[in-house]
Amino acid sequence: MPWTRVEDGQWYLHLFATEQPDLNWAHPAVRQEHEDVLRFWFERGVAGVRIDSAALVAKDPALPDVAGHPGPHPYVDRDELHDIYRGWRAIADEFDGIFVGEVWLPDSERFARYLRPDELHTAFNFSFLSCPWDGERLRRSIDETLAEHAPVGAPATWVLCNHDITRTVTRYGREDTSFAFTSKAFGVPSDLELGTRRARAAALLSLALPGSVYLYQGEELGLPEADVPLDRIQDPMYFRSQGRAPAATAAAPRCPGRRTNRTPASAPRWSPGCRSRTTGRPTPPTSRPPTPPPCWPSTGRPCGSGATCPSCTPGSCAG
């Protein structure tokens, strides 16, 4: 288990980064505080809330080690967490707000329990996201998704990309288009022209399906993955993993002033925005090509540049 010791000798649990201590959701004060936070934002007009790692909220009170633990996982998909979400749903209903959960579960029946009428409104469809560029796999995922959502009456969702995986334009242009969670393989060759055509076709397929579509920022522009040279990466997880992980979801770095046991000359500095570690030298500018306007097929309209794009013709999006 990931435990960290603090100065007074006590330990705290964190399933993710050390800056993200896990809360004891069995404590009434914790639940009340979070419900107050939800009301605070809904009262200010927030339309909805995304729940990260939604299946990892409740935990076995004994906090056992995972290795060798019999029965269900002590920290994943606990039955008692559904009562927490029922309380949150009641608050969202007061403001006509919505929740979307990040629920990574292989069991479709267990997944559907999060979408019951008194719990979360929607959850990201990782079955669809994880499909390689394969028509049969995509068809099977669509059929299974619609079947598993029907019993609880929740709308299906369609997701192609997110912050944890390689962007579809790059992934679909590789020889191996398979999916790997949190794997952003830098330096793997990709045919971006082919990947763009496939990503465009996948987007059109998603928009034609019943339910809701979630777009990752930049998908609407057809952006490829940024291939950052390893010597330029500043993501804190890259340094914490000694270069094994080039990027991370939860890697909140320390803010200035917390490193007091190293001399200024030898200590790496934290940027004023508390977002990345720097070496003390300014980052030289990097020339980047301009972002092209999105070119969607079959619109009958010219591209944003004012000229008709040769790729914007019916049938050109097949990969």
PDB file of C-alpha atoms in Angstrom:
ATOM      1  CA  MET A   1       0.000   0.000   0.000  1.00  0.00           C
ATOM      2  CA  PRO A   2       1.246   3.543  -0.707  1.00  0.00           C
ATOM      3  CA  TRP A   3       1.771   5.124   2.689  1.00  0.00           C
ATOM      4  CA  THR A   4       3.746   8.273   3.467  1.00  0.00           C
ATOM      5  CA  ARG A   5       5.066   9.251   6.886  1.00  0.00           C
ATOM      6  CA  VAL A   6       4.771  12.836   8.078  1.00  0.00           C
ATOM      7  CA  GLU A   7       6.978  14.743  10.510  1.00  0.00           C
ATOM      8  CA  ASP A   8       5.013  13.818  13.637  1.00  0.00           C
ATOM      9  CA  GLY A   9       5.488  10.112  12.896  1.00  0.00           C
ATOM     10  CA  GLN A  10       1.998   9.380  11.625  1.00  0.00           C
ATOM     11  CA  TRP A  11       1.265   7.824   8.253  1.00  0.00           C
ATOM     12  CA  TYR A  12      -1.318   8.667   5.614  1.00  0.00           C
ATOM     13  CA  LEU A  13      -2.691   6.624   2.731  1.00  0.00           C
ATOM     14  CA  HIS A  14      -2.586   7.788  -0.884  1.00  0.00           C
ATOM     15  CA  LEU A  15      -3.490   5.526  -3.790  1.00  0.00           C
ATOM     16  CA  PHE A  16      -2.085   8.144  -6.167  1.00  0.00           C
ATOM     17  CA  ALA A  17       0.429  10.969  -5.722  1.00  0.00           C
ATOM     18  CA  THR A  18       1.726  11.876  -2.272  1.00  0.00           C
ATOM     19  CA  GLU A  19       0.033  15.271  -2.654  1.00  0.00           C
ATOM     20  CA  GLN A  20      -3.332  13.486  -2.860  1.00  0.00           C
ATOM     21  CA  PRO A  21      -4.045  11.914   0.538  1.00  0.00           C
ATOM     22  CA  ASP A  22      -7.067   9.643   0.489  1.00  0.00           C
ATOM     23  CA  LEU A  23     -10.020  10.671   2.619  1.00  0.00           C
ATOM     24  CA  ASN A  24     -11.972   8.525   5.052  1.00  0.00           C
ATOM     25  CA  TRP A  25     -15.405   8.563   3.443  1.00  0.00           C
ATOM     26  CA  ALA A  26     -16.854   6.613   6.359  1.00  0.00           C
ATOM     27  CA  HIS A  27     -16.430   9.734   8.518  1.00  0.00           C
ATOM     28  CA  PRO A  28     -19.575  11.923   8.527  1.00  0.00           C
ATOM     29  CA  ALA A  29     -17.553  15.145   8.579  1.00  0.00           C
ATOM     30  CA  VAL A  30     -15.738  14.190   5.373  1.00  0.00           C
ATOM     31  CA  ARG A  31     -18.967  13.454   3.553  1.00  0.00           C
ATOM     32  CA  GLN A  32     -20.599  16.634   4.802  1.00  0.00           C
ATOM     33  CA  GLU A  33     -17.624  18.743   3.755  1.00  0.00           C
ATOM     34  CA  HIS A  34     -17.661  17.355   0.242  1.00  0.00           C
ATOM     35  CA  GLU A  35     -21.402  17.818  -0.089  1.00  0.00           C
ATOM     36  CA  ASP A  36     -20.900  21.446   0.933  1.00  0.00           C
ATOM     37  CA  VAL A  37     -18.221  21.787  -1.758  1.00  0.00           C
ATOM     38  CA  LEU A  38     -20.583  20.414  -4.399  1.00  0.00           C
ATOM     39  CA  ARG A  39     -23.312  22.842  -3.364  1.00  0.00           C
ATOM     40  CA  PHE A  40     -20.822  25.716  -3.425  1.00  0.00           C
ATOM     41  CA  TRP A  41     -19.994  25.133  -7.082  1.00  0.00           C
ATOM     42  CA  PHE A  42     -23.476  24.230  -8.247  1.00  0.00           C
ATOM     43  CA  GLU A  43     -24.768  27.441  -6.671  1.00  0.00           C
ATOM     44  CA  ARG A  44     -22.234  29.341  -8.780  1.00  0.00           C
ATOM     45  CA  GLY A  45     -23.500  27.862 -12.007  1.00  0.00           C
ATOM     46  CA  VAL A  46     -21.240  24.883 -12.615  1.00  0.00           C
ATOM     47  CA  ALA A  47     -23.142  22.590 -14.974  1.00  0.00           C
ATOM     48  CA  GLY A  48     -21.534  19.323 -13.973  1.00  0.00           C
ATOM     49  CA  VAL A  49     -18.663  17.538 -12.268  1.00  0.00           C
ATOM     50  CA  ARG A  50     -16.284  14.849 -13.506  1.00  0.00           C
ATOM     51  CA  ILE A  51     -15.430  12.281 -10.832  1.00  0.00           C
ATOM     52  CA  ASP A  52     -11.899  10.968 -11.214  1.00  0.00           C
ATOM     53  CA  SER A  53     -11.273   7.284 -10.399  1.00  0.00           C
ATOM     54  CA  ALA A  54     -14.895   6.959  -9.363  1.00  0.00           C
ATOM     55  CA  ALA A  55     -14.576   3.290  -8.400  1.00  0.00           C
ATOM     56  CA  LEU A  56     -11.802   3.947  -5.867  1.00  0.00           C
ATOM     57  CA  VAL A  57     -13.581   6.132  -3.316  1.00  0.00           C
ATOM     58  CA  ALA A  58     -14.575   3.654  -0.578  1.00  0.00           C
ATOM     59  CA  LYS A  59     -12.102   1.244   1.018  1.00  0.00           C
ATOM     60  CA  ASP A  60     -12.032  -1.785   3.275  1.00  0.00           C
ATOM     61  CA  PRO A  61     -11.923  -0.294   6.814  1.00  0.00           C
ATOM     62  CA  ALA A  62      -9.089  -2.665   7.753  1.00  0.00           C
ATOM     63  CA  LEU A  63      -6.907  -1.194   4.967  1.00  0.00           C
ATOM     64  CA  PRO A  64      -5.280  -4.551   4.143  1.00  0.00           C
ATOM     65  CA  ASP A  65      -2.427  -5.050   1.721  1.00  0.00           C
ATOM     66  CA  VAL A  66      -3.679  -5.874  -1.750  1.00  0.00           C
ATOM     67  CA  ALA A  67      -1.234  -8.732  -2.320  1.00  0.00           C
ATOM     68  CA  GLY A  68      -2.774 -12.014  -1.221  1.00  0.00           C
ATOM     69  CA  HIS A  69      -6.038 -10.417  -0.117  1.00  0.00           C
ATOM     70  CA  PRO A  70      -8.912 -12.898  -0.609  1.00  0.00           C
ATOM     71  CA  GLY A  71     -12.195 -11.932  -2.227  1.00  0.00           C
ATOM     72  CA  PRO A  72     -13.029  -8.610  -3.907  1.00  0.00           C
ATOM     73  CA  HIS A  73     -10.397  -5.895  -4.200  1.00  0.00           C
ATOM     74  CA  PRO A  74     -10.290  -3.990  -0.875  1.00  0.00           C
ATOM     75  CA  TYR A  75     -10.014  -0.572  -2.561  1.00  0.00           C
ATOM     76  CA  VAL A  76     -11.858  -0.882  -5.882  1.00  0.00           C
ATOM     77  CA  ASP A  77     -15.589  -0.977  -6.603  1.00  0.00           C
ATOM     78  CA  ARG A  78     -16.749  -1.273  -2.996  1.00  0.00           C
ATOM     79  CA  ASP A  79     -20.495  -1.646  -2.509  1.00  0.00           C
ATOM     80  CA  GLU A  80     -20.650   1.104   0.106  1.00  0.00           C
ATOM     81  CA  LEU A  81     -19.476   3.818  -2.293  1.00  0.00           C
ATOM     82  CA  HIS A  82     -22.848   3.753  -4.061  1.00  0.00           C
ATOM     83  CA  ASP A  83     -24.454   5.306  -0.992  1.00  0.00           C
ATOM     84  CA  ILE A  84     -21.988   8.188  -1.321  1.00  0.00           C
ATOM     85  CA  TYR A  85     -23.012   8.785  -4.923  1.00  0.00           C
ATOM     86  CA  ARG A  86     -26.696   8.681  -4.030  1.00  0.00           C
ATOM     87  CA  GLY A  87     -26.065  11.567  -1.661  1.00  0.00           C
ATOM     88  CA  TRP A  88     -24.208  13.484  -4.354  1.00  0.00           C
ATOM     89  CA  ARG A  89     -26.933  12.803  -6.921  1.00  0.00           C
ATOM     90  CA  ALA A  90     -29.562  14.285  -4.613  1.00  0.00           C
ATOM     91  CA  ILE A  91     -27.519  17.491  -4.474  1.00  0.00           C
ATOM     92  CA  ALA A  92     -27.015  17.603  -8.248  1.00  0.00           C
ATOM     93  CA  ASP A  93     -30.743  17.158  -8.781  1.00  0.00           C
ATOM     94  CA  GLU A  94     -31.385  20.305  -6.734  1.00  0.00           C
ATOM     95  CA  PHE A  95     -29.481  22.310  -9.362  1.00  0.00           C
ATOM     96  CA  ASP A  96     -30.165  20.259 -12.495  1.00  0.00           C
ATOM     97  CA  GLY A  97     -26.457  19.406 -12.565  1.00  0.00           C
ATOM     98  CA  ILE A  98     -24.846  16.264 -13.900  1.00  0.00           C
ATOM     99  CA  PHE A  99     -22.026  13.895 -12.989  1.00  0.00           C
ATOM    100  CA  VAL A 100     -19.743  11.929 -15.282  1.00  0.00           C
ATOM    101  CA  GLY A 101     -17.668   9.215 -13.706  1.00  0.00           C
ATOM    102  CA  GLU A 102     -14.288   7.845 -14.688  1.00  0.00           C
ATOM    103  CA  VAL A 103     -15.139   4.204 -14.009  1.00  0.00           C
ATOM    104  CA  TRP A 104     -12.571   1.670 -15.191  1.00  0.00           C
ATOM    105  CA  LEU A 105     -14.160  -1.740 -14.588  1.00  0.00           C
ATOM    106  CA  PRO A 106     -13.989  -4.894 -16.740  1.00  0.00           C
ATOM    107  CA  ASP A 107     -17.335  -6.209 -15.434  1.00  0.00           C
ATOM    108  CA  SER A 108     -20.141  -4.557 -17.424  1.00  0.00           C
ATOM    109  CA  GLU A 109     -22.791  -5.380 -14.819  1.00  0.00           C
ATOM    110  CA  ARG A 110     -20.744  -3.811 -12.037  1.00  0.00           C
ATOM    111  CA  PHE A 111     -20.088  -0.820 -14.301  1.00  0.00           C
ATOM    112  CA  ALA A 112     -23.811  -0.323 -14.948  1.00  0.00           C
ATOM    113  CA  ARG A 113     -24.524  -0.089 -11.213  1.00  0.00           C
ATOM    114  CA  TYR A 114     -22.888   3.346 -11.177  1.00  0.00           C
ATOM    115  CA  LEU A 115     -25.472   4.570 -13.693  1.00  0.00           C
ATOM    116  CA  ARG A 116     -28.629   3.667 -11.829  1.00  0.00           C
ATOM    117  CA  PRO A 117     -31.265   6.433 -11.778  1.00  0.00           C
ATOM    118  CA  ASP A 118     -30.248   7.685  -8.329  1.00  0.00           C
ATOM    119  CA  GLU A 119     -26.470   7.643  -8.905  1.00  0.00           C
ATOM    120  CA  LEU A 120     -24.242   9.032 -11.685  1.00  0.00           C
ATOM    121  CA  HIS A 121     -25.781  10.395 -14.860  1.00  0.00           C
ATOM    122  CA  THR A 122     -23.080   9.103 -17.205  1.00  0.00           C
ATOM    123  CA  ALA A 123     -19.688   7.387 -17.170  1.00  0.00           C
ATOM    124  CA  PHE A 124     -16.904   7.378 -19.720  1.00  0.00           C
ATOM    125  CA  ASN A 125     -17.035   4.417 -22.100  1.00  0.00           C
ATOM    126  CA  PHE A 126     -13.537   2.981 -21.912  1.00  0.00           C
ATOM    127  CA  SER A 127     -14.493  -0.116 -23.865  1.00  0.00           C
ATOM    128  CA  PHE A 128     -15.018   2.046 -26.947  1.00  0.00           C
ATOM    129  CA  LEU A 129     -11.939   4.157 -26.250  1.00  0.00           C
ATOM    130  CA  SER A 130      -9.717   1.092 -25.927  1.00  0.00           C
ATOM    131  CA  CYS A 131     -10.614  -0.393 -29.318  1.00  0.00           C
ATOM    132  CA  PRO A 132      -7.850  -0.534 -31.930  1.00  0.00           C
ATOM    133  CA  TRP A 133      -8.610   0.499 -35.510  1.00  0.00           C
ATOM    134  CA  ASP A 134     -10.662  -2.604 -36.218  1.00  0.00           C
ATOM    135  CA  GLY A 135     -14.229  -2.582 -37.516  1.00  0.00           C
ATOM    136  CA  GLU A 136     -15.271  -5.789 -35.793  1.00  0.00           C
ATOM    137  CA  ARG A 137     -13.898  -4.662 -32.422  1.00  0.00           C
ATOM    138  CA  LEU A 138     -15.670  -1.314 -32.723  1.00  0.00           C
ATOM    139  CA  ARG A 139     -18.949  -2.992 -33.690  1.00  0.00           C
ATOM    140  CA  ARG A 140     -18.726  -5.385 -30.745  1.00  0.00           C
ATOM    141  CA  SER A 141     -18.002  -2.544 -28.325  1.00  0.00           C
ATOM    142  CA  ILE A 142     -20.978  -0.540 -29.609  1.00  0.00           C
ATOM    143  CA  ASP A 143     -23.353  -3.494 -29.249  1.00  0.00           C
ATOM    144  CA  GLU A 144     -22.099  -4.335 -25.754  1.00  0.00           C
ATOM    145  CA  THR A 145     -22.261  -0.707 -24.630  1.00  0.00           C
ATOM    146  CA  LEU A 146     -25.875  -0.266 -25.679  1.00  0.00           C
ATOM    147  CA  ALA A 147     -26.808  -3.583 -24.066  1.00  0.00           C
ATOM    148  CA  GLU A 148     -25.194  -2.793 -20.704  1.00  0.00           C
ATOM    149  CA  HIS A 149     -26.727   0.699 -20.469  1.00  0.00           C
ATOM    150  CA  ALA A 150     -30.269  -0.376 -21.338  1.00  0.00           C
ATOM    151  CA  PRO A 151     -31.195  -2.054 -18.004  1.00  0.00           C
ATOM    152  CA  VAL A 152     -30.439   1.104 -15.978  1.00  0.00           C
ATOM    153  CA  GLY A 153     -31.829   3.555 -18.531  1.00  0.00           C
ATOM    154  CA  ALA A 154     -28.638   5.609 -18.727  1.00  0.00           C
ATOM    155  CA  PRO A 155     -27.404   7.192 -21.967  1.00  0.00           C
ATOM    156  CA  ALA A 156     -24.425   5.508 -23.563  1.00  0.00           C
ATOM    157  CA  THR A 157     -21.271   7.590 -23.911  1.00  0.00           C
ATOM    158  CA  TRP A 158     -18.663   7.538 -26.651  1.00  0.00           C
ATOM    159  CA  VAL A 159     -15.054   8.505 -25.975  1.00  0.00           C
ATOM    160  CA  LEU A 160     -12.073   8.168 -28.295  1.00  0.00           C
ATOM    161  CA  CYS A 161      -9.300   9.879 -26.366  1.00  0.00           C
ATOM    162  CA  ASN A 162      -8.306  11.433 -23.060  1.00  0.00           C
ATOM    163  CA  HIS A 163      -5.305  12.762 -21.166  1.00  0.00           C
ATOM    164  CA  ASP A 164      -4.058   9.294 -20.185  1.00  0.00           C
ATOM    165  CA  ILE A 165      -3.510   7.887 -23.667  1.00  0.00           C
ATOM    166  CA  THR A 166      -2.002   8.836 -27.006  1.00  0.00           C
ATOM    167  CA  ARG A 167      -4.198  11.073 -29.156  1.00  0.00           C
ATOM    168  CA  THR A 168      -6.168   9.210 -31.791  1.00  0.00           C
ATOM    169  CA  VAL A 169      -4.554  10.961 -34.768  1.00  0.00           C
ATOM    170  CA  THR A 170      -1.175   9.622 -33.666  1.00  0.00           C
ATOM    171  CA  ARG A 171      -2.363   6.238 -32.389  1.00  0.00           C
ATOM    172  CA  TYR A 172      -4.434   5.413 -35.463  1.00  0.00           C
ATOM    173  CA  GLY A 173      -1.470   6.230 -37.690  1.00  0.00           C
ATOM    174  CA  ARG A 174       0.801   3.659 -36.071  1.00  0.00           C
ATOM    175  CA  GLU A 175       1.265   0.100 -37.211  1.00  0.00           C
ATOM    176  CA  ASP A 176      -0.020  -1.028 -33.810  1.00  0.00           C
ATOM    177  CA  THR A 177      -3.215   0.924 -33.047  1.00  0.00           C
ATOM    178  CA  SER A 178      -3.949  -0.959 -29.832  1.00  0.00           C
ATOM    179  CA  PHE A 179      -4.612   0.802 -26.579  1.00  0.00           C
ATOM    180  CA  ALA A 180      -2.564   0.827 -23.386  1.00  0.00           C
ATOM    181  CA  PHE A 181      -3.778   2.696 -20.308  1.00  0.00           C
ATOM    182  CA  THR A 182      -1.483   5.600 -19.313  1.00  0.00           C
ATOM    183  CA  SER A 183       0.926   4.632 -22.102  1.00  0.00           C
ATOM    184  CA  LYS A 184       2.102   7.536 -24.217  1.00  0.00           C
ATOM    185  CA  ALA A 185       4.812   5.960 -26.312  1.00  0.00           C
ATOM    186  CA  PHE A 186       7.009   8.783 -27.550  1.00  0.00           C
ATOM    187  CA  GLY A 187       9.161   8.237 -30.609  1.00  0.00           C
ATOM    188  CA  VAL A 188       7.011   5.502 -32.201  1.00  0.00           C
ATOM    189  CA  PRO A 189       6.599   6.255 -35.929  1.00  0.00           C
ATOM    190  CA  SER A 190       3.132   7.321 -37.020  1.00  0.00           C
ATOM    191  CA  ASP A 191       1.599   8.124 -40.390  1.00  0.00           C
ATOM    192  CA  LEU A 192      -0.258  11.273 -39.379  1.00  0.00           C
ATOM    193  CA  GLU A 193      -2.067  11.593 -42.698  1.00  0.00           C
ATOM    194  CA  LEU A 194      -3.503   8.108 -42.297  1.00  0.00           C
ATOM    195  CA  GLY A 195      -4.148   8.725 -38.600  1.00  0.00           C
ATOM    196  CA  THR A 196      -6.043  11.921 -39.382  1.00  0.00           C
ATOM    197  CA  ARG A 197      -8.316  10.147 -41.857  1.00  0.00           C
ATOM    198  CA  ARG A 198      -9.038   7.381 -39.393  1.00  0.00           C
ATOM    199  CA  ALA A 199      -9.588   9.777 -36.486  1.00  0.00           C
ATOM    200  CA  ARG A 200     -12.013  11.786 -38.620  1.00  0.00           C
ATOM    201  CA  ALA A 201     -13.944   8.639 -39.512  1.00  0.00           C
ATOM    202  CA  ALA A 202     -14.035   7.551 -35.858  1.00  0.00           C
ATOM    203  CA  ALA A 203     -15.339  10.979 -34.825  1.00  0.00           C
ATOM    204  CA  LEU A 204     -18.126  10.808 -37.405  1.00  0.00           C
ATOM    205  CA  LEU A 205     -19.026   7.310 -36.197  1.00  0.00           C
ATOM    206  CA  SER A 206     -19.177   8.517 -32.581  1.00  0.00           C
ATOM    207  CA  LEU A 207     -21.422  11.449 -33.447  1.00  0.00           C
ATOM    208  CA  ALA A 208     -23.832   9.144 -35.275  1.00  0.00           C
ATOM    209  CA  LEU A 209     -24.355   6.828 -32.293  1.00  0.00           C
ATOM    210  CA  PRO A 210     -27.160   7.206 -29.737  1.00  0.00           C
ATOM    211  CA  GLY A 211     -26.141   8.802 -26.455  1.00  0.00           C
ATOM    212  CA  SER A 212     -23.546  11.400 -25.481  1.00  0.00           C
ATOM    213  CA  VAL A 213     -20.130  12.171 -26.959  1.00  0.00           C
ATOM    214  CA  TYR A 214     -17.177  13.419 -24.910  1.00  0.00           C
ATOM    215  CA  LEU A 215     -14.397  15.210 -26.791  1.00  0.00           C
ATOM    216  CA  TYR A 216     -10.901  15.598 -25.412  1.00  0.00           C
ATOM    217  CA  GLN A 217      -9.627  19.127 -25.962  1.00  0.00           C
ATOM    218  CA  GLY A 218      -7.931  19.339 -29.336  1.00  0.00           C
ATOM    219  CA  GLU A 219      -9.836  16.468 -30.913  1.00  0.00           C
ATOM    220  CA  GLU A 220     -12.053  18.956 -32.708  1.00  0.00           C
ATOM    221  CA  LEU A 221      -8.897  20.275 -34.384  1.00  0.00           C
ATOM    222  CA  GLY A 222      -7.494  16.867 -35.237  1.00  0.00           C
ATOM    223  CA  LEU A 223      -4.369  17.477 -33.158  1.00  0.00           C
ATOM    224  CA  PRO A 224      -1.671  14.783 -33.024  1.00  0.00           C
ATOM    225  CA  GLU A 225       0.250  13.844 -29.895  1.00  0.00           C
ATOM    226  CA  ALA A 226       3.024  16.295 -28.989  1.00  0.00           C
ATOM    227  CA  ASP A 227       6.272  14.376 -29.396  1.00  0.00           C
ATOM    228  CA  VAL A 228       8.317  16.070 -26.676  1.00  0.00           C
ATOM    229  CA  PRO A 229      12.058  15.241 -26.646  1.00  0.00           C
ATOM    230  CA  LEU A 230      12.966  13.389 -23.472  1.00  0.00           C
ATOM    231  CA  ASP A 231      15.476  16.056 -22.455  1.00  0.00           C
ATOM    232  CA  ARG A 232      12.725  18.678 -22.565  1.00  0.00           C
ATOM    233  CA  ILE A 233      10.079  16.884 -20.501  1.00  0.00           C
ATOM    234  CA  GLN A 234       9.153  18.765 -17.319  1.00  0.00           C
ATOM    235  CA  ASP A 235       6.323  16.598 -16.018  1.00  0.00           C
ATOM    236  CA  PRO A 236       7.043  15.775 -12.357  1.00  0.00           C
ATOM    237  CA  MET A 237       6.113  12.109 -12.826  1.00  0.00           C
ATOM    238  CA  TYR A 238       8.924  11.785 -15.339  1.00  0.00           C
ATOM    239  CA  PHE A 239      11.443  12.746 -12.652  1.00  0.00           C
ATOM    240  CA  ARG A 240       9.803  10.708  -9.900  1.00  0.00           C
ATOM    241  CA  SER A 241       9.887   7.565 -12.026  1.00  0.00           C
ATOM    242  CA  GLN A 242      13.502   8.119 -13.142  1.00  0.00           C
ATOM    243  CA  GLY A 243      12.355   8.534 -16.722  1.00  0.00           C
ATOM    244  CA  ARG A 244      10.062   5.505 -16.937  1.00  0.00           C
ATOM    245  CA  ALA A 245       6.825   7.518 -17.070  1.00  0.00           C
ATOM    246  CA  PRO A 246       6.864  10.481 -19.477  1.00  0.00           C
ATOM    247  CA  ALA A 247       3.523  11.853 -18.296  1.00  0.00           C
ATOM    248  CA  ALA A 248       1.023  11.450 -15.518  1.00  0.00           C
ATOM    249  CA  THR A 249      -2.520  12.312 -14.557  1.00  0.00           C
ATOM    250  CA  ALA A 250      -1.902  13.099 -10.906  1.00  0.00           C
ATOM    251  CA  ALA A 251       1.508  14.601 -10.363  1.00  0.00           C
ATOM    252  CA  ALA A 252       1.053  17.826  -8.443  1.00  0.00           C
ATOM    253  CA  PRO A 253       4.586  19.100  -7.765  1.00  0.00           C
ATOM    254  CA  ARG A 254       5.806  20.948  -4.738  1.00  0.00           C
ATOM    255  CA  CYS A 255       5.375  24.700  -4.688  1.00  0.00           C
ATOM    256  CA  PRO A 256       8.239  27.165  -4.095  1.00  0.00           C
ATOM    257  CA  GLY A 257       9.617  27.339  -0.591  1.00  0.00           C
ATOM    258  CA  ARG A 258       9.071  23.739   0.454  1.00  0.00           C
ATOM    259  CA  ARG A 259      12.543  22.491  -0.385  1.00  0.00           C
ATOM    260  CA  THR A 260      14.708  23.781   2.448  1.00  0.00           C
ATOM    261  CA  ASN A 261      17.296  21.018   2.830  1.00  0.00           C
ATOM    262  CA  ARG A 262      19.265  21.759  -0.343  1.00  0.00           C
ATOM    263  CA  THR A 263      21.451  24.647  -1.359  1.00  0.00           C
ATOM    264  CA  PRO A 264      20.068  27.037  -3.959  1.00  0.00           C
ATOM    265  CA  ALA A 265      22.877  26.157  -6.346  1.00  0.00           C
ATOM    266  CA  SER A 266      22.131  22.436  -6.392  1.00  0.00           C
ATOM    267  CA  ALA A 267      18.402  22.329  -5.835  1.00  0.00           C
ATOM    268  CA  PRO A 268      16.064  22.121  -8.807  1.00  0.00           C
ATOM    269  CA  ARG A 269      13.611  24.997  -8.813  1.00  0.00           C
ATOM    270  CA  TRP A 270       9.864  24.742  -9.038  1.00  0.00           C
ATOM    271  CA  SER A 271       8.246  27.109 -11.490  1.00  0.00           C
ATOM    272  CA  PRO A 272       6.130  29.951 -10.030  1.00  0.00           C
ATOM    273  CA  GLY A 273       2.983  28.289 -11.325  1.00  0.00           C
ATOM    274  CA  CYS A 274       3.748  25.129  -9.334  1.00  0.00           C
ATOM    275  CA  ARG A 275       3.303  23.019 -12.438  1.00  0.00           C
ATOM    276  CA  SER A 276       6.695  21.793 -13.527  1.00  0.00           C
ATOM    277  CA  ARG A 277      10.266  21.333 -12.440  1.00  0.00           C
ATOM    278  CA  THR A 278      12.889  23.408 -14.173  1.00  0.00           C
ATOM    279  CA  THR A 279      16.661  23.344 -14.180  1.00  0.00           C
ATOM    280  CA  GLY A 280      17.136  27.040 -13.616  1.00  0.00           C
ATOM    281  CA  ARG A 281      17.844  27.794 -17.268  1.00  0.00           C
ATOM    282  CA  PRO A 282      15.223  29.403 -19.477  1.00  0.00           C
ATOM    283  CA  THR A 283      13.459  27.150 -21.915  1.00  0.00           C
ATOM    284  CA  PRO A 284      14.526  28.058 -25.444  1.00  0.00           C
ATOM    285  CA  PRO A 285      11.701  28.784 -27.846  1.00  0.00           C
ATOM    286  CA  THR A 286      10.661  25.942 -30.103  1.00  0.00           C
ATOM    287  CA  SER A 287       9.296  26.626 -33.549  1.00  0.00           C
ATOM    288  CA  ARG A 288       6.037  24.820 -34.135  1.00  0.00           C
ATOM    289  CA  PRO A 289       3.965  24.681 -37.307  1.00  0.00           C
ATOM    290  CA  PRO A 290       0.701  26.609 -37.147  1.00  0.00           C
ATOM    291  CA  THR A 291      -2.345  24.621 -36.134  1.00  0.00           C
ATOM    292  CA  PRO A 292      -4.397  24.013 -39.277  1.00  0.00           C
ATOM    293  CA  PRO A 293      -8.120  24.718 -39.249  1.00  0.00           C
ATOM    294  CA  PRO A 294     -10.250  21.583 -38.886  1.00  0.00           C
ATOM    295  CA  CYS A 295     -11.295  20.072 -42.186  1.00  0.00           C
ATOM    296  CA  TRP A 296     -14.382  17.889 -41.883  1.00  0.00           C
ATOM    297  CA  PRO A 297     -15.629  15.877 -44.857  1.00  0.00           C
ATOM    298  CA  SER A 298     -18.943  16.135 -46.637  1.00  0.00           C
ATOM    299  CA  THR A 299     -19.756  19.627 -45.385  1.00  0.00           C
ATOM    300  CA  GLY A 300     -19.849  21.271 -48.795  1.00  0.00           C
ATOM    301  CA  ARG A 301     -18.112  24.269 -47.229  1.00  0.00           C
ATOM    302  CA  PRO A 302     -14.535  25.504 -47.627  1.00  0.00           C
ATOM    303  CA  CYS A 303     -11.998  25.138 -44.863  1.00  0.00           C
ATOM    304  CA  GLY A 304     -11.218  27.906 -42.412  1.00  0.00           C
ATOM    305  CA  SER A 305      -8.390  29.060 -44.641  1.00  0.00           C
ATOM    306  CA  GLY A 306     -10.917  30.152 -47.264  1.00  0.00           C
ATOM    307  CA  ALA A 307      -9.779  27.595 -49.815  1.00  0.00           C
ATOM    308  CA  THR A 308     -11.474  24.307 -50.512  1.00  0.00           C
ATOM    309  CA  CYS A 309      -9.522  21.519 -48.857  1.00  0.00           C
ATOM    310  CA  PRO A 310      -8.878  18.553 -51.170  1.00  0.00           C
ATOM    311  CA  SER A 311      -9.348  16.151 -48.251  1.00  0.00           C
ATOM    312  CA  CYS A 312     -12.867  17.451 -47.560  1.00  0.00           C
ATOM    313  CA  THR A 313     -14.572  15.212 -50.063  1.00  0.00           C
ATOM    314  CA  PRO A 314     -17.055  12.411 -49.451  1.00  0.00           C
ATOM    315  CA  GLY A 315     -15.346   9.121 -48.821  1.00  0.00           C
ATOM    316  CA  SER A 316     -11.951  10.648 -48.076  1.00  0.00           C
ATOM    317  CA  CYS A 317     -12.107   9.771 -44.385  1.00  0.00           C
ATOM    318  CA  ALA A 318     -11.731   6.017 -44.848  1.00  0.00           C
ATOM    319  CA  GLY A 319      -8.450   4.751 -43.502  1.00  0.00           C
TER     320      GLY A 319
END
